[in-house]
Short mmCIF file of C-alpha atoms in Angstrom, two decimals:
data_model
loop_
_atom_site.label_atom_id
_atom_site.label_comp_id
_atom_site.label_asym_id
_atom_site.label_seq_id
_atom_site.Cartn_x
_atom_site.Cartn_y
_atom_site.Cartn_z
CA MET A 1 12.64 20.60 17.42
CA LYS A 2 11.03 17.22 18.42
CA LYS A 3 12.23 13.16 18.79
CA ILE A 4 10.91 10.81 16.06
CA LEU A 5 11.80 7.35 16.43
CA LEU A 6 10.95 5.98 12.57
CA LEU A 7 10.80 2.25 11.71
CA PRO A 8 11.46 1.37 9.17
CA GLY A 9 13.93 2.30 7.31
CA SER A 10 13.25 1.20 4.08
CA ALA A 11 13.13 3.07 0.83
CA MET A 12 9.34 4.37 0.35
CA GLN A 13 10.14 6.00 3.49
CA ILE A 14 12.91 8.75 2.61
CA PRO A 15 10.30 10.84 1.73
CA LEU A 16 9.21 11.73 5.17
CA ILE A 17 12.33 10.78 6.36
CA LYS A 18 13.18 13.95 4.65
CA LYS A 19 10.32 16.44 5.12
CA LEU A 20 10.90 15.60 8.62
CA LYS A 21 14.44 16.80 8.61
CA GLU A 22 13.22 19.85 6.26
CA SER A 23 10.77 20.41 9.42
CA GLY A 24 13.80 21.04 11.41
CA HIS A 25 13.21 17.28 13.42
CA TYR A 26 15.77 14.71 14.78
CA VAL A 27 15.27 11.42 13.38
CA LYS A 28 16.18 7.82 14.48
CA SER A 29 15.67 4.77 12.16
CA LEU A 30 14.99 1.23 13.35
CA HIS A 31 15.87 -1.28 10.61
CA PRO A 32 16.94 -5.18 10.84
CA VAL A 33 19.90 -4.88 8.32
CA ASP A 34 22.49 -2.16 8.18
CA ASN A 35 23.01 -0.12 5.14
CA PHE A 36 19.86 0.62 5.54
CA PRO A 37 17.98 3.20 2.81
CA THR A 38 17.50 5.93 5.35
CA LYS A 39 20.18 5.57 7.39
CA PRO A 40 22.37 8.70 5.34
CA TYR A 41 19.32 10.40 6.50
CA SER A 42 19.36 9.70 10.31
CA ASP A 43 20.44 11.56 12.98
CA GLU A 44 20.66 7.98 14.94
CA TYR A 45 19.85 4.51 13.95
CA ALA A 46 19.81 1.24 15.58
CA LEU A 47 19.87 -2.20 14.28
CA VAL A 48 16.60 -4.69 14.95
CA ASP A 49 13.91 -6.06 14.25
CA ILE A 50 11.03 -4.06 14.22
CA LEU A 51 8.64 -7.29 15.40
CA ASN A 52 11.17 -8.06 18.18
CA LEU A 53 8.78 -5.76 20.68
CA PRO A 54 11.28 -5.65 23.83
CA LYS A 55 14.58 -4.93 22.43
CA CYS A 56 12.43 -2.18 20.44
CA LEU A 57 10.98 -0.33 23.28
CA GLU A 58 14.41 -0.75 25.46
CA ILE A 59 15.50 1.40 22.32
CA ALA A 60 12.72 3.84 22.37
CA LYS A 61 13.10 4.09 26.57
CA ASP A 62 16.41 5.26 25.92
CA PHE A 63 16.18 7.41 23.18
CA GLU A 64 12.51 9.52 24.29
CA PRO A 65 11.35 9.90 21.21
CA ASN A 66 8.10 13.11 21.28
CA VAL A 67 6.53 10.25 18.34
CA VAL A 68 7.43 7.05 17.24
CA LEU A 69 5.98 6.75 13.27
CA SER A 70 6.08 5.15 10.77
CA GLU A 71 4.30 5.72 6.58
CA GLU A 72 4.37 3.32 4.65
CA CYS A 73 4.72 -0.14 6.13
CA ASP A 74 1.68 -2.30 7.69
CA ILE A 75 3.54 -4.84 9.97
CA ALA A 76 4.96 -1.77 11.25
CA MET A 77 1.93 -0.78 12.72
CA PRO A 78 1.46 -3.13 15.51
CA THR A 79 4.95 -2.18 17.58
CA ILE A 80 4.04 1.68 16.68
CA ALA A 81 0.51 1.35 18.89
CA TYR A 82 2.39 -0.92 21.48
CA LEU A 83 5.61 1.24 21.82
CA SER A 84 3.74 4.63 21.80
CA LYS A 85 1.16 3.25 24.99
CA GLU A 86 3.46 1.67 26.81
CA LEU A 87 5.79 5.29 26.35
CA LYS A 88 2.62 6.80 27.42
CA LEU A 89 2.70 8.80 23.02
CA SER A 90 -0.16 9.78 21.48
CA SER A 91 -0.84 8.12 18.08
CA LEU A 92 -3.25 4.87 16.84
CA SER A 93 -4.32 2.51 19.96
CA GLU A 94 -2.79 -1.08 19.49
CA ALA A 95 -7.45 -2.07 18.89
CA ASP A 96 -7.35 0.24 15.56
CA ALA A 97 -4.05 -1.49 15.03
CA ALA A 98 -4.95 -4.84 14.59
CA LEU A 99 -8.33 -3.52 12.75
CA TYR A 100 -6.13 -1.53 10.34
CA THR A 101 -3.36 -4.95 9.91
CA ASP A 102 -5.73 -8.58 10.86
CA LYS A 103 -7.76 -8.74 7.66
CA SER A 104 -10.54 -10.90 9.56
CA LEU A 105 -10.97 -7.99 11.73
CA MET A 106 -12.36 -5.89 8.43
CA ARG A 107 -14.10 -8.47 7.52
CA GLU A 108 -15.73 -8.85 11.23
CA PHE A 109 -15.69 -4.77 11.48
CA CYS A 110 -17.27 -4.52 7.79
CA LYS A 111 -20.42 -6.82 9.20
CA LYS A 112 -21.20 -4.94 11.86
CA HIS A 113 -21.37 -1.57 9.97
CA SER A 114 -22.73 -3.56 6.56
CA ILE A 115 -20.00 -2.57 5.00
CA LEU A 116 -19.44 -4.94 1.37
CA SER A 117 -16.87 -6.99 1.56
CA PRO A 118 -15.97 -10.99 0.78
CA GLY A 119 -17.15 -13.56 2.46
CA PHE A 120 -14.88 -15.59 4.70
CA CYS A 121 -13.40 -17.20 6.98
CA LYS A 122 -10.88 -17.74 9.16
CA CYS A 123 -9.01 -21.49 9.43
CA THR A 124 -6.46 -22.95 11.43
CA ASN A 125 -6.40 -25.93 9.37
CA VAL A 126 -6.83 -27.12 5.68
CA LEU A 127 -9.83 -28.73 6.32
CA GLU A 128 -11.60 -25.76 7.12
CA ALA A 129 -10.62 -24.10 4.48
CA LYS A 130 -11.92 -26.82 2.59
CA GLU A 131 -15.25 -26.45 3.83
CA PHE A 132 -15.59 -23.15 2.64
CA PHE A 133 -14.32 -23.90 -0.36
CA ARG A 134 -16.65 -26.25 -1.26
CA LEU A 135 -19.83 -24.21 0.05
CA GLN A 136 -18.42 -21.22 -2.06
CA GLN A 137 -18.36 -23.43 -5.05
CA GLY A 138 -16.75 -21.33 -6.86
CA LYS A 139 -12.96 -18.98 -7.44
CA CYS A 140 -11.60 -17.90 -3.64
CA ILE A 141 -8.47 -16.20 -1.95
CA LEU A 142 -6.24 -17.39 0.42
CA LYS A 143 -4.33 -15.35 2.20
CA PRO A 144 -2.34 -14.99 5.22
CA LEU A 145 -4.17 -12.89 7.92
CA ASP A 146 -1.66 -9.67 8.02
CA SER A 147 1.24 -10.08 4.90
CA ASN A 148 2.21 -7.24 2.90
CA CYS A 149 3.18 -7.42 -1.17
CA SER A 150 0.21 -10.39 -1.61
CA LYS A 151 3.39 -12.14 -0.52
CA GLY A 152 1.55 -15.58 0.51
CA VAL A 153 -1.94 -14.79 -2.21
CA PHE A 154 -3.21 -17.60 -4.04
CA ILE A 155 -6.01 -17.64 -5.87
CA ILE A 156 -8.15 -21.22 -5.57
CA GLU A 157 -9.83 -23.00 -8.64
CA LYS A 158 -9.85 -26.16 -7.28
CA GLU A 159 -9.85 -28.31 -3.63
CA ASN A 160 -6.06 -29.31 -4.04
CA ASP A 161 -5.27 -25.99 -4.34
CA ILE A 162 -5.58 -25.26 -0.79
CA ASP A 163 -3.19 -28.26 0.01
CA HIS A 164 -0.71 -27.12 -2.52
CA TYR A 165 -0.20 -23.57 -0.73
CA TRP A 166 -1.12 -24.26 2.90
CA GLU A 167 2.32 -24.31 3.96
CA GLU A 168 3.09 -20.93 1.73
CA SER A 169 1.06 -18.79 2.75
CA ILE A 170 0.78 -19.19 6.59
CA CYS A 171 4.22 -18.53 6.77
CA PHE A 172 3.07 -15.31 6.40
CA SER A 173 0.81 -14.85 8.62
CA LYS A 174 2.30 -12.88 11.78
CA CYS A 175 -0.14 -12.59 14.34
CA ASP A 176 -2.19 -15.59 14.27
CA ASN A 177 -1.51 -19.74 13.08
CA ALA A 178 -4.11 -18.69 10.79
CA LEU A 179 -5.29 -17.99 7.22
CA LEU A 180 -7.90 -16.37 5.64
CA ILE A 181 -10.58 -18.15 3.08
CA GLU A 182 -12.51 -16.10 1.57
CA GLN A 183 -14.94 -15.29 -1.86
CA TYR A 184 -13.34 -13.93 -4.83
CA ILE A 185 -14.58 -10.54 -5.86
CA GLU A 186 -15.01 -10.83 -10.11
CA GLY A 187 -14.34 -7.03 -11.17
CA VAL A 188 -12.15 -3.93 -11.51
CA GLU A 189 -9.92 -2.92 -8.54
CA PHE A 190 -9.25 0.43 -7.01
CA THR A 191 -7.00 1.82 -4.41
CA VAL A 192 -7.85 4.60 -2.14
CA ASP A 193 -6.01 6.93 -0.70
CA GLY A 194 -6.62 9.20 2.17
CA ILE A 195 -6.21 11.73 5.35
CA VAL A 196 -7.98 11.75 9.14
CA THR A 197 -8.98 15.28 9.46
CA PRO A 198 -11.20 16.82 12.31
CA ALA A 199 -14.02 16.91 9.70
CA GLY A 200 -13.68 13.43 9.01
CA HIS A 201 -11.59 10.99 6.49
CA LYS A 202 -10.75 12.49 3.36
CA SER A 203 -10.71 10.42 0.21
CA LEU A 204 -7.86 12.18 -1.75
CA ALA A 205 -6.85 9.86 -4.74
CA ILE A 206 -8.28 7.07 -6.20
CA SER A 207 -6.85 4.49 -8.49
CA GLU A 208 -7.88 1.85 -11.84
CA LYS A 209 -5.96 -1.30 -11.45
CA ARG A 210 -5.18 -3.34 -13.99
CA HIS A 211 -3.42 -6.66 -13.38
CA TYR A 212 -1.11 -9.15 -14.95
CA ASP A 213 -2.51 -11.61 -17.63
CA TYR A 214 -0.21 -13.97 -15.97
CA ASN A 215 -0.55 -13.71 -11.90
CA PRO A 216 -4.25 -11.69 -11.60
CA SER A 217 -3.23 -11.00 -8.11
CA ILE A 218 -0.35 -8.44 -9.18
CA ALA A 219 -1.12 -4.64 -10.36
CA TYR A 220 0.95 -3.43 -13.47
CA GLU A 221 -0.51 -0.01 -13.39
CA LEU A 222 -2.60 1.87 -10.79
CA PHE A 223 -4.55 4.98 -13.02
CA PHE A 224 -5.35 8.10 -10.69
CA SER A 225 -7.71 10.39 -11.72
CA ASN A 226 -10.37 12.53 -9.22
CA HIS A 227 -13.70 11.40 -11.63
CA ASN A 228 -14.46 8.28 -13.67
CA ASP A 229 -16.85 7.81 -16.21
CA ASN A 230 -17.28 4.67 -16.43
CA PHE A 231 -17.50 4.17 -12.57
CA ASP A 232 -19.24 6.10 -9.34
CA TYR A 233 -16.27 7.52 -7.34
CA ASN A 234 -17.94 10.07 -5.30
CA GLU A 235 -20.01 6.98 -3.95
CA LEU A 236 -16.31 4.80 -3.56
CA ARG A 237 -15.17 7.80 -1.59
CA LYS A 238 -18.59 7.54 0.68
CA ILE A 239 -18.09 4.20 1.19
CA ASN A 240 -13.97 4.77 2.61
CA ASN A 241 -14.50 7.61 4.50
CA PHE A 242 -17.48 6.05 5.94
CA PHE A 243 -15.03 2.52 7.35
CA VAL A 244 -12.64 4.98 8.82
CA ASP A 245 -15.14 7.42 10.38
CA CYS A 246 -16.83 4.56 12.06
CA SER A 247 -13.26 3.16 13.52
CA THR A 248 -11.12 5.46 15.74
CA LEU A 249 -7.99 5.93 14.27
CA PRO A 250 -6.19 8.95 14.84
CA ILE A 251 -6.37 12.42 12.98
CA GLY A 252 -3.46 12.66 10.98
CA PHE A 253 -2.85 9.40 9.89
CA PHE A 254 -2.49 8.25 6.38
CA THR A 255 -5.51 5.60 4.71
CA HIS A 256 -5.15 3.03 1.94
CA ALA A 257 -7.44 1.01 0.83
CA GLU A 258 -8.18 -1.27 -1.90
CA TYR A 259 -11.73 -2.13 -3.26
CA LYS A 260 -13.60 -4.12 -6.38
CA TYR A 261 -16.65 -3.98 -8.28
CA MET A 262 -18.63 -6.40 -8.52
CA ASN A 263 -23.01 -6.17 -9.80
CA GLY A 264 -22.50 -2.07 -9.61
CA LYS A 265 -21.68 -2.45 -6.10
CA PHE A 266 -17.95 -1.53 -4.54
CA TYR A 267 -16.23 -4.07 -1.54
CA LEU A 268 -13.79 -3.32 0.43
CA ILE A 269 -10.66 -5.75 0.06
CA GLU A 270 -8.32 -4.19 2.63
CA ILE A 271 -7.21 -0.92 4.37
CA GLY A 272 -4.33 -0.21 5.91
CA ALA A 273 -3.79 2.94 8.61
CA ARG A 274 -0.56 4.01 6.64
CA GLY A 275 -0.24 5.98 2.47
CA GLY A 276 0.12 3.67 -0.41
CA GLY A 277 3.43 2.54 -1.32
CA ASN A 278 5.48 2.88 -4.32
CA TYR A 279 5.32 6.81 -3.18
CA ILE A 280 1.88 6.84 -3.72
CA SER A 281 1.41 8.84 -0.34
CA SER A 282 4.76 10.86 -1.00
CA ASP A 283 4.29 11.67 -5.26
CA ILE A 284 1.19 10.97 -6.27
CA VAL A 285 -1.58 12.34 -3.87
CA PRO A 286 -0.32 15.99 -3.60
CA ILE A 287 -0.52 15.36 -8.00
CA VAL A 288 -3.65 14.80 -7.86
CA SER A 289 -5.23 16.44 -5.19
CA GLY A 290 -3.60 19.63 -4.45
CA VAL A 291 -2.67 18.15 -0.85
CA ASP A 292 0.06 18.16 1.14
CA ASN A 293 -0.58 15.52 3.15
CA TYR A 294 3.00 14.76 4.15
CA ALA A 295 2.90 18.82 5.84
CA TYR A 296 -0.37 17.67 7.65
CA MET A 297 0.74 14.92 8.93
CA ILE A 298 3.64 16.55 10.60
CA ASN A 299 1.67 19.49 11.82
CA THR A 300 -0.52 17.56 13.40
CA LEU A 301 1.26 14.33 14.74
CA VAL A 302 4.53 15.67 15.43
CA ASP A 303 3.94 18.92 16.06
CA GLY A 304 0.41 18.42 17.81
CA ILE A 305 -1.30 21.15 15.29
CA ILE A 306 -4.27 20.36 14.50
CA LYS A 307 -6.03 22.30 11.21
CA GLU A 308 -8.95 22.26 9.28
CA ASP A 309 -10.30 20.64 7.00
CA VAL A 310 -8.47 19.57 3.61
CA CYS A 311 -9.79 18.87 0.04
CA ILE A 312 -8.98 18.07 -3.24
CA ASP A 313 -8.50 21.47 -5.07
CA LYS A 314 -11.04 21.90 -7.69
CA ASN A 315 -8.83 23.09 -10.24
CA LEU A 316 -6.81 19.61 -10.81
CA TYR A 317 -9.91 17.99 -11.47
CA ASP A 318 -9.26 16.65 -14.45
CA ARG A 319 -5.87 16.04 -14.08
CA CYS A 320 -4.35 12.23 -13.74
CA ALA A 321 -1.78 10.19 -12.90
CA VAL A 322 -0.04 6.67 -13.56
CA LEU A 323 2.20 4.23 -11.23
CA TYR A 324 3.37 1.77 -13.97
CA PHE A 325 5.10 -1.19 -13.57
CA PHE A 326 7.64 -3.08 -16.28
CA ASP A 327 6.96 -6.02 -16.98
CA VAL A 328 9.15 -8.94 -19.43
CA PRO A 329 7.96 -11.07 -21.79
CA THR A 330 9.97 -14.22 -19.59
CA SER A 331 13.56 -14.90 -17.60
CA GLY A 332 16.23 -14.27 -18.79
CA VAL A 333 19.49 -11.84 -18.75
CA VAL A 334 19.04 -8.50 -19.78
CA LYS A 335 20.76 -7.64 -22.96
CA GLU A 336 20.20 -3.81 -23.45
CA ILE A 337 17.37 -1.21 -22.19
CA GLN A 338 16.74 1.02 -24.79
CA GLY A 339 15.11 4.61 -24.47
CA LEU A 340 15.94 5.67 -21.42
CA ASN A 341 15.78 8.94 -22.04
CA ILE A 342 11.89 9.19 -22.57
CA LEU A 343 12.01 8.42 -18.51
CA SER A 344 14.45 10.56 -17.60
CA GLU A 345 14.23 13.53 -19.23
CA ASN A 346 10.58 13.99 -19.69
CA PRO A 347 9.20 16.57 -16.98
CA ASN A 348 6.18 15.31 -16.48
CA VAL A 349 7.62 11.60 -15.42
CA ILE A 350 8.02 12.46 -11.77
CA ARG A 351 9.91 9.64 -10.71
CA TYR A 352 11.20 5.91 -12.12
CA ASP A 353 13.45 3.03 -10.91
CA LEU A 354 14.96 0.36 -12.51
CA HIS A 355 15.55 -2.74 -9.99
CA PHE A 356 17.73 -4.03 -12.35
CA ALA A 357 20.68 -3.46 -14.54
CA VAL A 358 22.36 -4.48 -18.04
CA GLY A 359 23.66 -8.26 -17.55
CA ASP A 360 21.22 -9.18 -14.18
CA THR A 361 18.63 -11.85 -14.55
CA ILE A 362 15.21 -10.86 -14.10
CA GLN A 363 11.95 -12.93 -14.40
CA ARG A 364 8.37 -12.48 -14.04
CA ALA A 365 6.96 -10.96 -10.15
CA ASN A 366 5.40 -13.39 -8.54
CA ASN A 367 4.72 -10.26 -5.51
CA ASP A 368 4.25 -6.94 -5.56
CA SER A 369 8.18 -6.73 -4.44
CA ALA A 370 9.12 -8.73 -6.97
CA ARG A 371 8.48 -6.00 -9.91
CA VAL A 372 10.98 -5.16 -12.22
CA GLY A 373 10.19 -1.39 -12.01
CA TYR A 374 7.93 1.56 -12.23
CA TYR A 375 7.27 4.86 -13.77
CA ILE A 376 5.09 7.54 -11.69
CA ALA A 377 3.66 10.75 -14.37
CA TYR A 378 1.09 12.53 -14.81
CA ALA A 379 -0.84 15.17 -17.38
CA GLU A 380 -3.75 17.32 -16.85
CA SER A 381 -6.11 15.11 -18.87
CA ARG A 382 -6.87 11.71 -18.89
CA THR A 383 -6.73 11.86 -23.22
CA ALA A 384 -3.00 13.20 -22.41
CA LEU A 385 -1.63 10.50 -20.08
CA CYS A 386 -2.53 7.84 -21.96
CA ALA A 387 -0.93 9.16 -25.03
CA LEU A 388 2.12 9.97 -23.15
CA MET A 389 2.23 6.03 -21.43
CA GLU A 390 1.68 5.55 -25.22
CA GLN A 391 5.50 7.16 -26.46
CA ILE A 392 6.41 5.72 -23.11
CA LYS A 393 5.38 2.03 -24.11
CA GLU A 394 7.51 2.02 -28.10
CA THR A 395 10.50 4.04 -27.04
CA PHE A 396 11.51 2.49 -23.68
CA LYS A 397 12.19 -1.41 -23.99
CA ILE A 398 14.13 -4.22 -21.58
CA ILE A 399 15.99 -6.32 -24.07
CA VAL A 400 15.96 -10.07 -22.46
CA GLU A 401 18.06 -13.13 -23.72
#
């Protein structure tokens, strides 16, 4: 049995803590507020802000963990690196934690290794951002250096937009009092999830994304497949693996990356040293790849068992999965939820959640964490999954007044 310090205790860490407990390990969770989701599964817990490094270190020294872990949280990575260094535990370095959270460092890394990414400028004031915007002569993206859930991310279409969004955006930059303004890459967006192995990084699951018309920064559909007639997924895997292999991210760590495709080429938008949120890493990656990535991570990072290479199961070549987020046409009070049985009773719908109930007031999302609910489903072919999605669309309704 090993002692694991897990941070934070958010809902999407429940699959990991369950797997750790099934493997016989002892887990202490850190979370800033009481009644957090992993509390019922934890052997111990402490209420602490995971960005409070001195307090986290005090707790960690008292607990004496064998490993400090987080699986779904970008902002936890610098804390994990710091605690592991101070406790002399094996983990990612502070340099890698910075690389995989600070988007300006990602851009510089891409330039160094000739990986396509948007043109950018790290700005400490509005004037610098406006100067970059004028040079681009087109749309830009203004974003924090290290936020998550698309918080503080805005499309800039005219110079005055920078004045309007600057203060709201910069409050989400934690590592530095600066923002990133970058070239807007037109085109289809993709996610890639993978894991570091002794044979190098392996990209295990790729999704093609669709976004809300009213907010193109927020996705409503991630359609996962092992191949795509319209895009070269082997090339995307090659680019993604190359980025990680050029870094020093340790064996056993997950990655989650976002790319855009423009003029026949893939551009890296960002990459994190963690699994995809909304149960992508826990549910979707194993479904479409056949790889038990949680078992691999625990064997490697917790038990010190370095296994050989992993690869996508060839028998799952045509299998597809989808992470689909619900939307509402307008803000209002939920009057009725129709057709819930299509989600609760269909064996190909493996997970769903509604972040509201009848009588609640809901509205359209302004960031990823504000979406009203989702489902995860799979099928053995693209055609079969699309048919299931259409059936859900016709059956499940959120009636708002």
